[in-house]
JSON list of C-alpha atoms in Angstrom, two decimals:
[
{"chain": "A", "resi": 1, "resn": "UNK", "atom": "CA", "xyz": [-102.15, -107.88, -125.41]},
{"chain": "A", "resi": 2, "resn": "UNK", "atom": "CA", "xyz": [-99.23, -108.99, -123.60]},
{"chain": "A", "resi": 3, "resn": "UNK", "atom": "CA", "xyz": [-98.95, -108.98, -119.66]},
{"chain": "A", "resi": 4, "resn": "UNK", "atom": "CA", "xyz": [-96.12, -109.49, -117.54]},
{"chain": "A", "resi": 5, "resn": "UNK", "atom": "CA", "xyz": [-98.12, -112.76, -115.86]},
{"chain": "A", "resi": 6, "resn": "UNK", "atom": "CA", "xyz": [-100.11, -114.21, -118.97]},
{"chain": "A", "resi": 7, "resn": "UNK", "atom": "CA", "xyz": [-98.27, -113.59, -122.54]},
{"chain": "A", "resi": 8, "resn": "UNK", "atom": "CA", "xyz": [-101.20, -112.82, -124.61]},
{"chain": "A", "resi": 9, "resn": "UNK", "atom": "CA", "xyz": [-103.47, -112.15, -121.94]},
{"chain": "A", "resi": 10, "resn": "UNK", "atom": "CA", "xyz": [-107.06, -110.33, -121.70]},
{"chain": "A", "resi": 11, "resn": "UNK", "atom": "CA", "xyz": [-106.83, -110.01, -125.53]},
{"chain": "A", "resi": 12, "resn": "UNK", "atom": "CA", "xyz": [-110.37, -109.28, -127.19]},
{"chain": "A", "resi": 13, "resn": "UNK", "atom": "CA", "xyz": [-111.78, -112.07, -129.63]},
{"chain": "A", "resi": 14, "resn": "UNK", "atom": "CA", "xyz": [-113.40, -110.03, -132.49]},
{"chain": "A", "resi": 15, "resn": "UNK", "atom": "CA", "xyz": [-115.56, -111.50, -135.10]},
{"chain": "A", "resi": 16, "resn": "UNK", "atom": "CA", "xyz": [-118.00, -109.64, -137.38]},
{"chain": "A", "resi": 17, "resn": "UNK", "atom": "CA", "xyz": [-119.24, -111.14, -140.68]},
{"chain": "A", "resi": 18, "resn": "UNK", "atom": "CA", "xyz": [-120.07, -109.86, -143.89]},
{"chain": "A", "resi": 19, "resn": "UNK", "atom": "CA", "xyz": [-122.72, -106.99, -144.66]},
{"chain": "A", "resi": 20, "resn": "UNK", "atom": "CA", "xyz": [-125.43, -109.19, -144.70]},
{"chain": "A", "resi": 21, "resn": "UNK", "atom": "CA", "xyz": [-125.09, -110.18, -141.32]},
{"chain": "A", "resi": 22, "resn": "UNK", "atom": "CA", "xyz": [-127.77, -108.05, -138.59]},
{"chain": "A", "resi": 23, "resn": "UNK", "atom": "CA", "xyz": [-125.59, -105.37, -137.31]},
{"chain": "A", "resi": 24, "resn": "UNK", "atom": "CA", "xyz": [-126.87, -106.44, -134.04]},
{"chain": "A", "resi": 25, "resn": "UNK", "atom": "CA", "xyz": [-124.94, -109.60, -133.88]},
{"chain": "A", "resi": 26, "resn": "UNK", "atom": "CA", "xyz": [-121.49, -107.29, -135.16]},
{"chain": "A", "resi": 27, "resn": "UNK", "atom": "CA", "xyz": [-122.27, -105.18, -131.60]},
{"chain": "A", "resi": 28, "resn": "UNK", "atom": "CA", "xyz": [-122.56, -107.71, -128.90]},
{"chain": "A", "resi": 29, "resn": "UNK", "atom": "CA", "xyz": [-120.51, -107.27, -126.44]},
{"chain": "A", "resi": 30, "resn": "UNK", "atom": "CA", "xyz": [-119.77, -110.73, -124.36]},
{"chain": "A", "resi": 31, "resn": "UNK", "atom": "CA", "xyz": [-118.18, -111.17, -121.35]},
{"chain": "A", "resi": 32, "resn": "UNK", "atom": "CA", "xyz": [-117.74, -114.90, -121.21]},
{"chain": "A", "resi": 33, "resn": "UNK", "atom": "CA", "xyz": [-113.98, -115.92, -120.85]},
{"chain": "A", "resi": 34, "resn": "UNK", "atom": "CA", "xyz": [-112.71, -117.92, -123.83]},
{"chain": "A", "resi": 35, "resn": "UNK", "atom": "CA", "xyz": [-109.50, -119.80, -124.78]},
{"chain": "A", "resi": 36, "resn": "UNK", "atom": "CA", "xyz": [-107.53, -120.27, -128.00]},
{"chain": "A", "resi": 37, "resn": "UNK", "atom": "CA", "xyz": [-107.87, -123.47, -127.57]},
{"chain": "A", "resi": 38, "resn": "UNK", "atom": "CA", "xyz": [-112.12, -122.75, -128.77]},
{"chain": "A", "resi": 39, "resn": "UNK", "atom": "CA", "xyz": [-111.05, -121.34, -131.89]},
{"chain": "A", "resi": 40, "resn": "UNK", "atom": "CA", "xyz": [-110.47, -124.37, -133.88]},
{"chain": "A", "resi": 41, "resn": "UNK", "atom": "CA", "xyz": [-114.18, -125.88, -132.95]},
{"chain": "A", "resi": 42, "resn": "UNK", "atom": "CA", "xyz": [-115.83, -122.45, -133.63]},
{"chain": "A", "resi": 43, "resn": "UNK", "atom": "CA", "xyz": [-114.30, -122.79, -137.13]},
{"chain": "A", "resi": 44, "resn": "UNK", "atom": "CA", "xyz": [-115.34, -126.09, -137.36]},
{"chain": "A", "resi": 45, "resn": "UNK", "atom": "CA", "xyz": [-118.88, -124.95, -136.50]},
{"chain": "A", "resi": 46, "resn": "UNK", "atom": "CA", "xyz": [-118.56, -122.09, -138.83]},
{"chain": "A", "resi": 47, "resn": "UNK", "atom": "CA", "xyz": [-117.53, -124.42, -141.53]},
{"chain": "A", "resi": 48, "resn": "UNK", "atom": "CA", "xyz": [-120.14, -126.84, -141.23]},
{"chain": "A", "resi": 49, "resn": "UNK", "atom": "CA", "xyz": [-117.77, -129.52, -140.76]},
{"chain": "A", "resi": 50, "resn": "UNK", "atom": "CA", "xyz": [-119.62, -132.68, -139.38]},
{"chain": "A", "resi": 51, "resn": "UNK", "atom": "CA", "xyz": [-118.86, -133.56, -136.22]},
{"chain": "A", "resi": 52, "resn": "UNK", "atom": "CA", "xyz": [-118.34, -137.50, -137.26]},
{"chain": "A", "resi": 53, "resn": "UNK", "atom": "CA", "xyz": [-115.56, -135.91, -139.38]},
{"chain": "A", "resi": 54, "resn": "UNK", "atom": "CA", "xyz": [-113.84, -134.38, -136.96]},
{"chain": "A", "resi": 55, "resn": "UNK", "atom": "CA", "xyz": [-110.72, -134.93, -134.66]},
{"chain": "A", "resi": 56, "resn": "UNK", "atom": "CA", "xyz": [-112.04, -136.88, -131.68]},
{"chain": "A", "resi": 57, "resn": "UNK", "atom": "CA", "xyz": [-110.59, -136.05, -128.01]},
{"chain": "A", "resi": 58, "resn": "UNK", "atom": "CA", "xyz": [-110.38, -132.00, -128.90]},
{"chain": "A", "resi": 59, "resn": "UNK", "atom": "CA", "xyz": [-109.98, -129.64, -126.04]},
{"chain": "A", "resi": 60, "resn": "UNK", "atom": "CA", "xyz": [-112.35, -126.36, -126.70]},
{"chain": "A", "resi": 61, "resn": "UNK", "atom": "CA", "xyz": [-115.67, -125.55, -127.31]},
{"chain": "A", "resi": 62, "resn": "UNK", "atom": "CA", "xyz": [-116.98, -123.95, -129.96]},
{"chain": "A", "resi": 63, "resn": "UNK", "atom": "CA", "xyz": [-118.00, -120.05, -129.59]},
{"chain": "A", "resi": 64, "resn": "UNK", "atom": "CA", "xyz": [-120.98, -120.65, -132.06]},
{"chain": "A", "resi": 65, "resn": "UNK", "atom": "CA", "xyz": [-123.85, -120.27, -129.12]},
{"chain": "A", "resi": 66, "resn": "UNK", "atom": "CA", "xyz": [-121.64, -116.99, -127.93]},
{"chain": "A", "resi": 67, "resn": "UNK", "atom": "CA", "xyz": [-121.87, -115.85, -131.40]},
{"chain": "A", "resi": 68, "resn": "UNK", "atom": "CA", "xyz": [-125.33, -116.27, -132.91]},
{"chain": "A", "resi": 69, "resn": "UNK", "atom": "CA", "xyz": [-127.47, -116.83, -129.32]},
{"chain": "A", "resi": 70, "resn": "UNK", "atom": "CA", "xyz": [-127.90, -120.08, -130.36]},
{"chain": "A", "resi": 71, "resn": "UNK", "atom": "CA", "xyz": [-127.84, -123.35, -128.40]},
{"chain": "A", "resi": 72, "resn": "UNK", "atom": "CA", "xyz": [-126.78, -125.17, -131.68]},
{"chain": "A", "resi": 73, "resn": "UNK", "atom": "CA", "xyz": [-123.74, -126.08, -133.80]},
{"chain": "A", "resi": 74, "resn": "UNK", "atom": "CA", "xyz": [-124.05, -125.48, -137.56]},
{"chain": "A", "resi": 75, "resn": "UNK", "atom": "CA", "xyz": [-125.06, -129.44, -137.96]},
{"chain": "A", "resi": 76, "resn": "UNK", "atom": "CA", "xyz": [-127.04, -129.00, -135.47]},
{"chain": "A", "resi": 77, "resn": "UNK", "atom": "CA", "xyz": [-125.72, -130.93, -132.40]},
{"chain": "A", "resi": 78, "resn": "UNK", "atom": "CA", "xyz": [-126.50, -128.93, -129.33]},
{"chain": "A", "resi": 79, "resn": "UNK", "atom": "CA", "xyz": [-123.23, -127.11, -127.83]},
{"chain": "A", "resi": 80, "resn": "UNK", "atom": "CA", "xyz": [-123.84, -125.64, -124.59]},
{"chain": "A", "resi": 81, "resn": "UNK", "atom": "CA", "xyz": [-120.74, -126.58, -123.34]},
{"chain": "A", "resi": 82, "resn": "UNK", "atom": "CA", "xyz": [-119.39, -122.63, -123.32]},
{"chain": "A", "resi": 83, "resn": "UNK", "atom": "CA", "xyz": [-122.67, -121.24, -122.11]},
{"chain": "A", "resi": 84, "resn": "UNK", "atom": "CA", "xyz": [-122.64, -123.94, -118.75]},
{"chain": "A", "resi": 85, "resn": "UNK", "atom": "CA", "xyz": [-118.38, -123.56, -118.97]},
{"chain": "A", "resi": 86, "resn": "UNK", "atom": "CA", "xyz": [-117.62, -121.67, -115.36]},
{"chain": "A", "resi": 87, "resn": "UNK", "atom": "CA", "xyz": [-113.77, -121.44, -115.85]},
{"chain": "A", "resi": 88, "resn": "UNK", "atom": "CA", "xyz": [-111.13, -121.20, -118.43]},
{"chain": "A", "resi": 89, "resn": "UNK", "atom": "CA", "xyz": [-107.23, -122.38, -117.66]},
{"chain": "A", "resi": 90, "resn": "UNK", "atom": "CA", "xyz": [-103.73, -121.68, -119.74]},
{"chain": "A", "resi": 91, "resn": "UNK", "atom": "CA", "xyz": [-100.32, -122.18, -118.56]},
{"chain": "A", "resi": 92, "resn": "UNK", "atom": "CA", "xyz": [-97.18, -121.55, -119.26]},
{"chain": "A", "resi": 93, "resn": "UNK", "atom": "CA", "xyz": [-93.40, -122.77, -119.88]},
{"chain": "A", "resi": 94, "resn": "UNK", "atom": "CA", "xyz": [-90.59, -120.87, -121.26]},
{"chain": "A", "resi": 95, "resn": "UNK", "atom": "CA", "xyz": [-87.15, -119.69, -121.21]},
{"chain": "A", "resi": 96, "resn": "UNK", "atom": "CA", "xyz": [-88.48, -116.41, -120.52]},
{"chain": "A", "resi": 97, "resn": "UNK", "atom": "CA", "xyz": [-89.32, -116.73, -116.64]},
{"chain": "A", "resi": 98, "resn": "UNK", "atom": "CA", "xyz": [-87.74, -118.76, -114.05]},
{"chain": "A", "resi": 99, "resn": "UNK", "atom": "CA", "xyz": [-90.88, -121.57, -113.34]},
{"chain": "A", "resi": 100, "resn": "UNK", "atom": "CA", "xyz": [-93.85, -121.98, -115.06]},
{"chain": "A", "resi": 101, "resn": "UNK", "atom": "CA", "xyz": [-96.73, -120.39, -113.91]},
{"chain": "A", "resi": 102, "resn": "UNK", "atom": "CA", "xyz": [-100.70, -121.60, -114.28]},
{"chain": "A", "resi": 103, "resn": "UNK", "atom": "CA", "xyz": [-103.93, -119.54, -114.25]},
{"chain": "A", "resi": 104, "resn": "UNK", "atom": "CA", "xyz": [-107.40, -119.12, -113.96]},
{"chain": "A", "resi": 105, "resn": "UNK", "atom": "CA", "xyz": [-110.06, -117.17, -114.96]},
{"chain": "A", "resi": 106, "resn": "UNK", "atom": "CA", "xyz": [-113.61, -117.43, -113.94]},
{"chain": "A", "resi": 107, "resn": "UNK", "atom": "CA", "xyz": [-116.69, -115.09, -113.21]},
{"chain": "A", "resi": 108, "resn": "UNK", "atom": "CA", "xyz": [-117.65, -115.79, -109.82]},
{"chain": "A", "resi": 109, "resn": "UNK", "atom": "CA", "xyz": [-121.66, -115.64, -108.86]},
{"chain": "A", "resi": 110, "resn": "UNK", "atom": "CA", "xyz": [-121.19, -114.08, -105.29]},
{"chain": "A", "resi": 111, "resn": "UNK", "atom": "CA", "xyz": [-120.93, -111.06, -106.92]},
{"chain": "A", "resi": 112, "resn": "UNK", "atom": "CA", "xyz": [-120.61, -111.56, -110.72]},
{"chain": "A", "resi": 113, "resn": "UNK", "atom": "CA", "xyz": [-117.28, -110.32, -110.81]},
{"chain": "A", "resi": 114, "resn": "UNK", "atom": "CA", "xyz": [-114.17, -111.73, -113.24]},
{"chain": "A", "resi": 115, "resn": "UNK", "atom": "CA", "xyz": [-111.10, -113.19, -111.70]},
{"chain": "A", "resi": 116, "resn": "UNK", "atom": "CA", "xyz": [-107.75, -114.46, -112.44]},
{"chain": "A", "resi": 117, "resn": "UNK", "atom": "CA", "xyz": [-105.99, -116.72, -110.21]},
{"chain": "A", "resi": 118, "resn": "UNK", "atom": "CA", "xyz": [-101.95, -117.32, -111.28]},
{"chain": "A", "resi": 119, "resn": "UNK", "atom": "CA", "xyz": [-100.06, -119.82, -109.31]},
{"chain": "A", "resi": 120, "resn": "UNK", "atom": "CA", "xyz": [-95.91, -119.61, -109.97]},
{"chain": "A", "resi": 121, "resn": "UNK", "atom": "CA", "xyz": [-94.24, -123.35, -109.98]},
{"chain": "A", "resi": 122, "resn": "UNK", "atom": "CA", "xyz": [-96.01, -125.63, -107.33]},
{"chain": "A", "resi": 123, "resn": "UNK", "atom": "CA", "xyz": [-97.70, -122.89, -106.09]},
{"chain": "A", "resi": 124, "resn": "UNK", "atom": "CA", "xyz": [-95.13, -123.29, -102.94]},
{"chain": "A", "resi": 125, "resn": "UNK", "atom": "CA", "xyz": [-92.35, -121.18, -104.03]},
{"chain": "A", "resi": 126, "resn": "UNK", "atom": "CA", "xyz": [-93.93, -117.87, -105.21]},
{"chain": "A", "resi": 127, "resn": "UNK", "atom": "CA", "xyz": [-96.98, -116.07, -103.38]},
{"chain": "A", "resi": 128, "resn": "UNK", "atom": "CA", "xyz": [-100.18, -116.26, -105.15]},
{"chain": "A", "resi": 129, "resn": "UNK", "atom": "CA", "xyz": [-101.36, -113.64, -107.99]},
{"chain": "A", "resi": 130, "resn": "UNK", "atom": "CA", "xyz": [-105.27, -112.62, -107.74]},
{"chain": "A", "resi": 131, "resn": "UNK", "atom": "CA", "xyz": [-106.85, -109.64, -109.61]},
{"chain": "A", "resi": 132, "resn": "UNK", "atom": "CA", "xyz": [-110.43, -108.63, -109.97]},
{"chain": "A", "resi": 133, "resn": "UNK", "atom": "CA", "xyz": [-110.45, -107.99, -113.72]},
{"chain": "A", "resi": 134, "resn": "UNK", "atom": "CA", "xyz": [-114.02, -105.96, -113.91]},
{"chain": "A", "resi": 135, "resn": "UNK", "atom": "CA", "xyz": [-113.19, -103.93, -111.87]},
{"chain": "A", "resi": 136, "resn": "UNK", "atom": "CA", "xyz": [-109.06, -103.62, -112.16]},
{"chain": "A", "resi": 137, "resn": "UNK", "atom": "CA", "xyz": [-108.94, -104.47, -116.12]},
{"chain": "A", "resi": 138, "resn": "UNK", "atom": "CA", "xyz": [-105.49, -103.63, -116.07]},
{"chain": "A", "resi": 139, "resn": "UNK", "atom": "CA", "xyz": [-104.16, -105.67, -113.55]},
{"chain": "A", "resi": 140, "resn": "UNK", "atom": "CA", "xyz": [-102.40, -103.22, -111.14]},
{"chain": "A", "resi": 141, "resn": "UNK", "atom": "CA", "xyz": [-103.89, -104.60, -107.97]},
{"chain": "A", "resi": 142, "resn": "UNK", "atom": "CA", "xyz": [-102.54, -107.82, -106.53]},
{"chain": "A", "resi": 143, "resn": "UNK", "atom": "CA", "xyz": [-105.57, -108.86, -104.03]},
{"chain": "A", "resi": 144, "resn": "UNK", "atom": "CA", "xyz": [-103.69, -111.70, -102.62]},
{"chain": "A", "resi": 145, "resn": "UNK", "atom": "CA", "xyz": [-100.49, -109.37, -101.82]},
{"chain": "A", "resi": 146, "resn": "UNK", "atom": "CA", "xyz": [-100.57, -109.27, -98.18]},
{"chain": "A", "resi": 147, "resn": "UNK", "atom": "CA", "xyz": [-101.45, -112.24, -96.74]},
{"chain": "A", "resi": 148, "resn": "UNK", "atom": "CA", "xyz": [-102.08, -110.45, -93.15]},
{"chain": "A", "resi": 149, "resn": "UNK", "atom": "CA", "xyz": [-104.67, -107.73, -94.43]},
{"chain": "A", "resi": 150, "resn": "UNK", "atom": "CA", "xyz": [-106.74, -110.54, -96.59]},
{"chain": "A", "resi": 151, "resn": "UNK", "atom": "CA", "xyz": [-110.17, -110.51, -96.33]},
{"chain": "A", "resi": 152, "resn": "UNK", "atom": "CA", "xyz": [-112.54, -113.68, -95.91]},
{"chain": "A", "resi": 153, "resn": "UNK", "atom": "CA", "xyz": [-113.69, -113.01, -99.22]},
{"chain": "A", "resi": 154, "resn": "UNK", "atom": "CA", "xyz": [-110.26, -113.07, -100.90]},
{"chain": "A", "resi": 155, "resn": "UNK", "atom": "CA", "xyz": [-109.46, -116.06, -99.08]},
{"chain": "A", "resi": 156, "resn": "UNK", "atom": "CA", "xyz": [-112.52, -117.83, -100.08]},
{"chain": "A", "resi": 157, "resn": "UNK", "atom": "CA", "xyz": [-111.87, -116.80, -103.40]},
{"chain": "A", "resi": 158, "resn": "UNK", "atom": "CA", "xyz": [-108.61, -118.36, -103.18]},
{"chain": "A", "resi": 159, "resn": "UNK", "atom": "CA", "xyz": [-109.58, -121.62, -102.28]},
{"chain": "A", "resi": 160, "resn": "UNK", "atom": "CA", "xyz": [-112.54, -122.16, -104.64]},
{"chain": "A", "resi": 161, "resn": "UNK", "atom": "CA", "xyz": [-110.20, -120.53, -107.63]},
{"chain": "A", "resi": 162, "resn": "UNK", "atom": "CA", "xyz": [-107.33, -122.89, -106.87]},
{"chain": "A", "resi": 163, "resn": "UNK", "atom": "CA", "xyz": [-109.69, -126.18, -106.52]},
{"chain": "A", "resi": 164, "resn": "UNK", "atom": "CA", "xyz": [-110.80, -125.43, -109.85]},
{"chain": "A", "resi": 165, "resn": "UNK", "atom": "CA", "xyz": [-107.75, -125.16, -111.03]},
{"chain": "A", "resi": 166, "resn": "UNK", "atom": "CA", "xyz": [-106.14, -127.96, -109.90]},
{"chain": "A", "resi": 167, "resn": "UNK", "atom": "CA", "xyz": [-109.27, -129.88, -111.05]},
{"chain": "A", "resi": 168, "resn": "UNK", "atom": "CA", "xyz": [-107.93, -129.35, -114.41]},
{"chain": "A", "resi": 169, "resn": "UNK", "atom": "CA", "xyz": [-103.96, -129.82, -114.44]},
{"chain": "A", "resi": 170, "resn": "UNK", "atom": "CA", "xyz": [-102.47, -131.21, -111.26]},
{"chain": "A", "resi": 171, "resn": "UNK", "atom": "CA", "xyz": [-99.73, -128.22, -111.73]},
{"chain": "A", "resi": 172, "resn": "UNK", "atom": "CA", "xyz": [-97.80, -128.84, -108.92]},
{"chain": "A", "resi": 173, "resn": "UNK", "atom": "CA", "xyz": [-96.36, -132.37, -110.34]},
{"chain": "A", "resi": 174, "resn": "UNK", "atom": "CA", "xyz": [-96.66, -130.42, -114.14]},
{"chain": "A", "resi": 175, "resn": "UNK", "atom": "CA", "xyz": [-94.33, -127.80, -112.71]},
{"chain": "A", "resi": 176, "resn": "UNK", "atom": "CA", "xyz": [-91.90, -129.93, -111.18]},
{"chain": "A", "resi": 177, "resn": "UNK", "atom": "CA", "xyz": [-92.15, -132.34, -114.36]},
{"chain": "A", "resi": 178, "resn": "UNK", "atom": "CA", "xyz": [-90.73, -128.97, -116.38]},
{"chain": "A", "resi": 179, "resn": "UNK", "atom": "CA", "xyz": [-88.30, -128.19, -114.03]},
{"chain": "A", "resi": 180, "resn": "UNK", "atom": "CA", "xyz": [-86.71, -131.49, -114.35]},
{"chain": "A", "resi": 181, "resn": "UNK", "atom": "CA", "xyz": [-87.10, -131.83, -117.65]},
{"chain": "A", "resi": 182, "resn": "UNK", "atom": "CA", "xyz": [-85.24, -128.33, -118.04]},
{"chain": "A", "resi": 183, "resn": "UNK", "atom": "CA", "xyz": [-82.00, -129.54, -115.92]},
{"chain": "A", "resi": 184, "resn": "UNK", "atom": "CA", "xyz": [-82.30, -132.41, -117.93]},
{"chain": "A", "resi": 185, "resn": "UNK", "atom": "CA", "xyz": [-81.54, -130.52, -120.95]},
{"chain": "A", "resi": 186, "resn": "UNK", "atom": "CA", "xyz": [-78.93, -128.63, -119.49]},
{"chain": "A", "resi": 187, "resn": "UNK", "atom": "CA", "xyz": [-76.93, -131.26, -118.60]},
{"chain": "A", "resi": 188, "resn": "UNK", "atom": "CA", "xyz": [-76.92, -132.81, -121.98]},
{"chain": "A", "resi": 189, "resn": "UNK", "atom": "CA", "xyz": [-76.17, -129.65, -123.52]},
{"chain": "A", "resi": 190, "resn": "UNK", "atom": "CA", "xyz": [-73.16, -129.36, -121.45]},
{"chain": "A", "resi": 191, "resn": "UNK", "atom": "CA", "xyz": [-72.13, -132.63, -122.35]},
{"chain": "A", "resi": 192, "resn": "UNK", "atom": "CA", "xyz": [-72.32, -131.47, -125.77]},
{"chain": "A", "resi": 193, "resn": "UNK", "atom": "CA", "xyz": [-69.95, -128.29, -125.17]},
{"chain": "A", "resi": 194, "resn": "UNK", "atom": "CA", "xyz": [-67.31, -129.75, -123.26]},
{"chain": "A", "resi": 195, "resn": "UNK", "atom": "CA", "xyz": [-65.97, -129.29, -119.59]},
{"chain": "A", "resi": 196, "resn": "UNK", "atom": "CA", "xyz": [-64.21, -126.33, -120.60]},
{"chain": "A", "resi": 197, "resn": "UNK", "atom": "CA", "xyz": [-66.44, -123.97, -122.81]},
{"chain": "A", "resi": 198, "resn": "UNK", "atom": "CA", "xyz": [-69.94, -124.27, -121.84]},
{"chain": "A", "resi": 199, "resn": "UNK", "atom": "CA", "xyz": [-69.45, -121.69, -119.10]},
{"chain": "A", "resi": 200, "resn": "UNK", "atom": "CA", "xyz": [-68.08, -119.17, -121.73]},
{"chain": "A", "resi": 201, "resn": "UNK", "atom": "CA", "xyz": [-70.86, -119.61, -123.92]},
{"chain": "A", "resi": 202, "resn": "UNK", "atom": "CA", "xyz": [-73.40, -119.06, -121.17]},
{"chain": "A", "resi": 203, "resn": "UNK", "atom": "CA", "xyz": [-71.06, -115.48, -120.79]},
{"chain": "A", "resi": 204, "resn": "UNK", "atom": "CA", "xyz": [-70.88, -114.70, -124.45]},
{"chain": "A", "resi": 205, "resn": "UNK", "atom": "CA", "xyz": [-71.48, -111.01, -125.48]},
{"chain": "A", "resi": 206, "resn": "UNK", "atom": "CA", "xyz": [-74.52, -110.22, -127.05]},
{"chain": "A", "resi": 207, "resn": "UNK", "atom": "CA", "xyz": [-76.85, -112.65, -124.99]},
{"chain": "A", "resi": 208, "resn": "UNK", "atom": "CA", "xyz": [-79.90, -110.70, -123.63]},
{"chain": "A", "resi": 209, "resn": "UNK", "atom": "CA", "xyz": [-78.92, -111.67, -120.08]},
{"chain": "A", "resi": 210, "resn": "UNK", "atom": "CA", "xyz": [-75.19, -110.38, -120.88]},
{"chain": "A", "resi": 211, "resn": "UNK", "atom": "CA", "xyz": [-75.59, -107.02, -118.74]},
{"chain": "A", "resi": 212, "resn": "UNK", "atom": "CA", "xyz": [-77.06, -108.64, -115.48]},
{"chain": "A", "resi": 213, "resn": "UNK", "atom": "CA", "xyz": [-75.04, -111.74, -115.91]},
{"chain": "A", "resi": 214, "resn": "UNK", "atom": "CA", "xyz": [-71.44, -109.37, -115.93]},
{"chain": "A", "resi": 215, "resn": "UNK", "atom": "CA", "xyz": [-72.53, -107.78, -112.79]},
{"chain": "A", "resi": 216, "resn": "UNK", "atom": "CA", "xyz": [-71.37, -110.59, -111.08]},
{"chain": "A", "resi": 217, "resn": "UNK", "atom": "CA", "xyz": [-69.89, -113.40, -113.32]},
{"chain": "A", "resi": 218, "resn": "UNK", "atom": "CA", "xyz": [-68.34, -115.35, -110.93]},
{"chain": "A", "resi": 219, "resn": "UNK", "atom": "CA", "xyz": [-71.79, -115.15, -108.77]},
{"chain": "A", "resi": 220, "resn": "UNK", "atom": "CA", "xyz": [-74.01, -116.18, -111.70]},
{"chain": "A", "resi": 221, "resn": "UNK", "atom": "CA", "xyz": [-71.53, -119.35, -112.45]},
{"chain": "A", "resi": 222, "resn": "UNK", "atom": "CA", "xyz": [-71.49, -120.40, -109.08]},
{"chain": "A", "resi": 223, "resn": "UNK", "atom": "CA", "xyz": [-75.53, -120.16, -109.11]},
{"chain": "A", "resi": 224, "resn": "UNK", "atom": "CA", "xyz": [-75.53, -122.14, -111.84]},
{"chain": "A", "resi": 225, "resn": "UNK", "atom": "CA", "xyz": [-73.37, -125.03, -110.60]},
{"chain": "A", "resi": 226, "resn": "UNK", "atom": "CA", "xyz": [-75.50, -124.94, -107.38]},
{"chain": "A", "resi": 227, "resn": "UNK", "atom": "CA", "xyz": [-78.51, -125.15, -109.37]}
]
């Protein structure tokens, strides 16, 4: 399910096997966050691949425990890694916003609630994003909005969400990494357009940012030289 601030966000990981399976297992309902990134060692698992045999340094866990309330991989290594896991992270960078952003999601014990965190860029440039996703699924309700009317919980939320995060990907360097790398890019394709042209072809019809960049052509160049 897509989302305006996580592209494939909140969608539901279904698995149900074959009629022999107890139709108890094809009815659990679990809460536990989980990333794509766990797919390829749940197959793994479900494949009885060895773990000697497989790729070493893989990021994941597998969502074998989740699925069959057991503590064990198919080979029979223990995996508790998901059960123990408190927080799951993703981030993204695109041509489709302006900086990348960086999230995370975690089920907090003061009182059992789900949470996403989403920091824009370095964090410095865009206010935070928070949402309470048990109890606003949909994400309508920015808790972190006004910085005035926040509560002690939402700022304590903020901090231990954040510290978490950044114990994972240092994403204010990541972000600033991208950003450079992106004017990087632009640069050489300018040099591969010529002086005179590249500036046309940024302005040429049909481009989904045609409408908004014709509002004010002469604006949008001179944003881009600044930039």
């Amino acid at each position: 399910r897509e989302h305006i601030q996580h592209k494939g966000g909140n969608s539901r990981f279904i698995h149900c096997g074959d009629a022999s399976d107890d139709a108890r297992r094809c009815s659990n309902v679990i809460t536990t966050p989980t990333q794509l990134i766990d797919l390829f060692p749940t197959m793994m698992d479900l494949a009885g691949v060895p773990h000697k045999e497989r790729p070493a340094g893989l990021d994941g866990h597998s969502l074998v425990p989740l699925l069959f309330d057991s503590s064990g991989s198919s080979d029979g290594q223990p995996n508790t890694a998901v059960a123990t896991r408190h927080f799951v992270v993703s981030q993204f960078h695109g041509c489709n916003i302006a900086m990348s952003w960086f999230l995370i999601v975690q089920t907090m014990p003061e009182d059992g609630c789900t949470y996403k965190l989403i920091q824009w860029g370095s964090g410095r440039e865009v206010p935070p994003m928070l949402f309470n996703l048990t109890a606003d699924r949909d994400e309508f309700h920015n808790l972190a909005w006004a910085t005035q009317q926040r509560t002690v919980l939402v700022n304590d939320l903020l901090y231990k969400l954040d510290a978490n995060l950044r114990s994972v990907v240092d994403y204010g360097q990541v972000a600033q990494d991208v950003a450079e790398y992106g004017q990087a890019m632009f640069r050489w394709w300018i040099s591969q357009q010529g002086p005179n042209t590249w500036w046309a072809q940024l302005n040429a019809s049909g481009l989904r940012w045609d409408k908004s960049w014709n509002r004010d052509p002469d604006g949008a160049l001179a944003a881009v030289g600044e930039w």
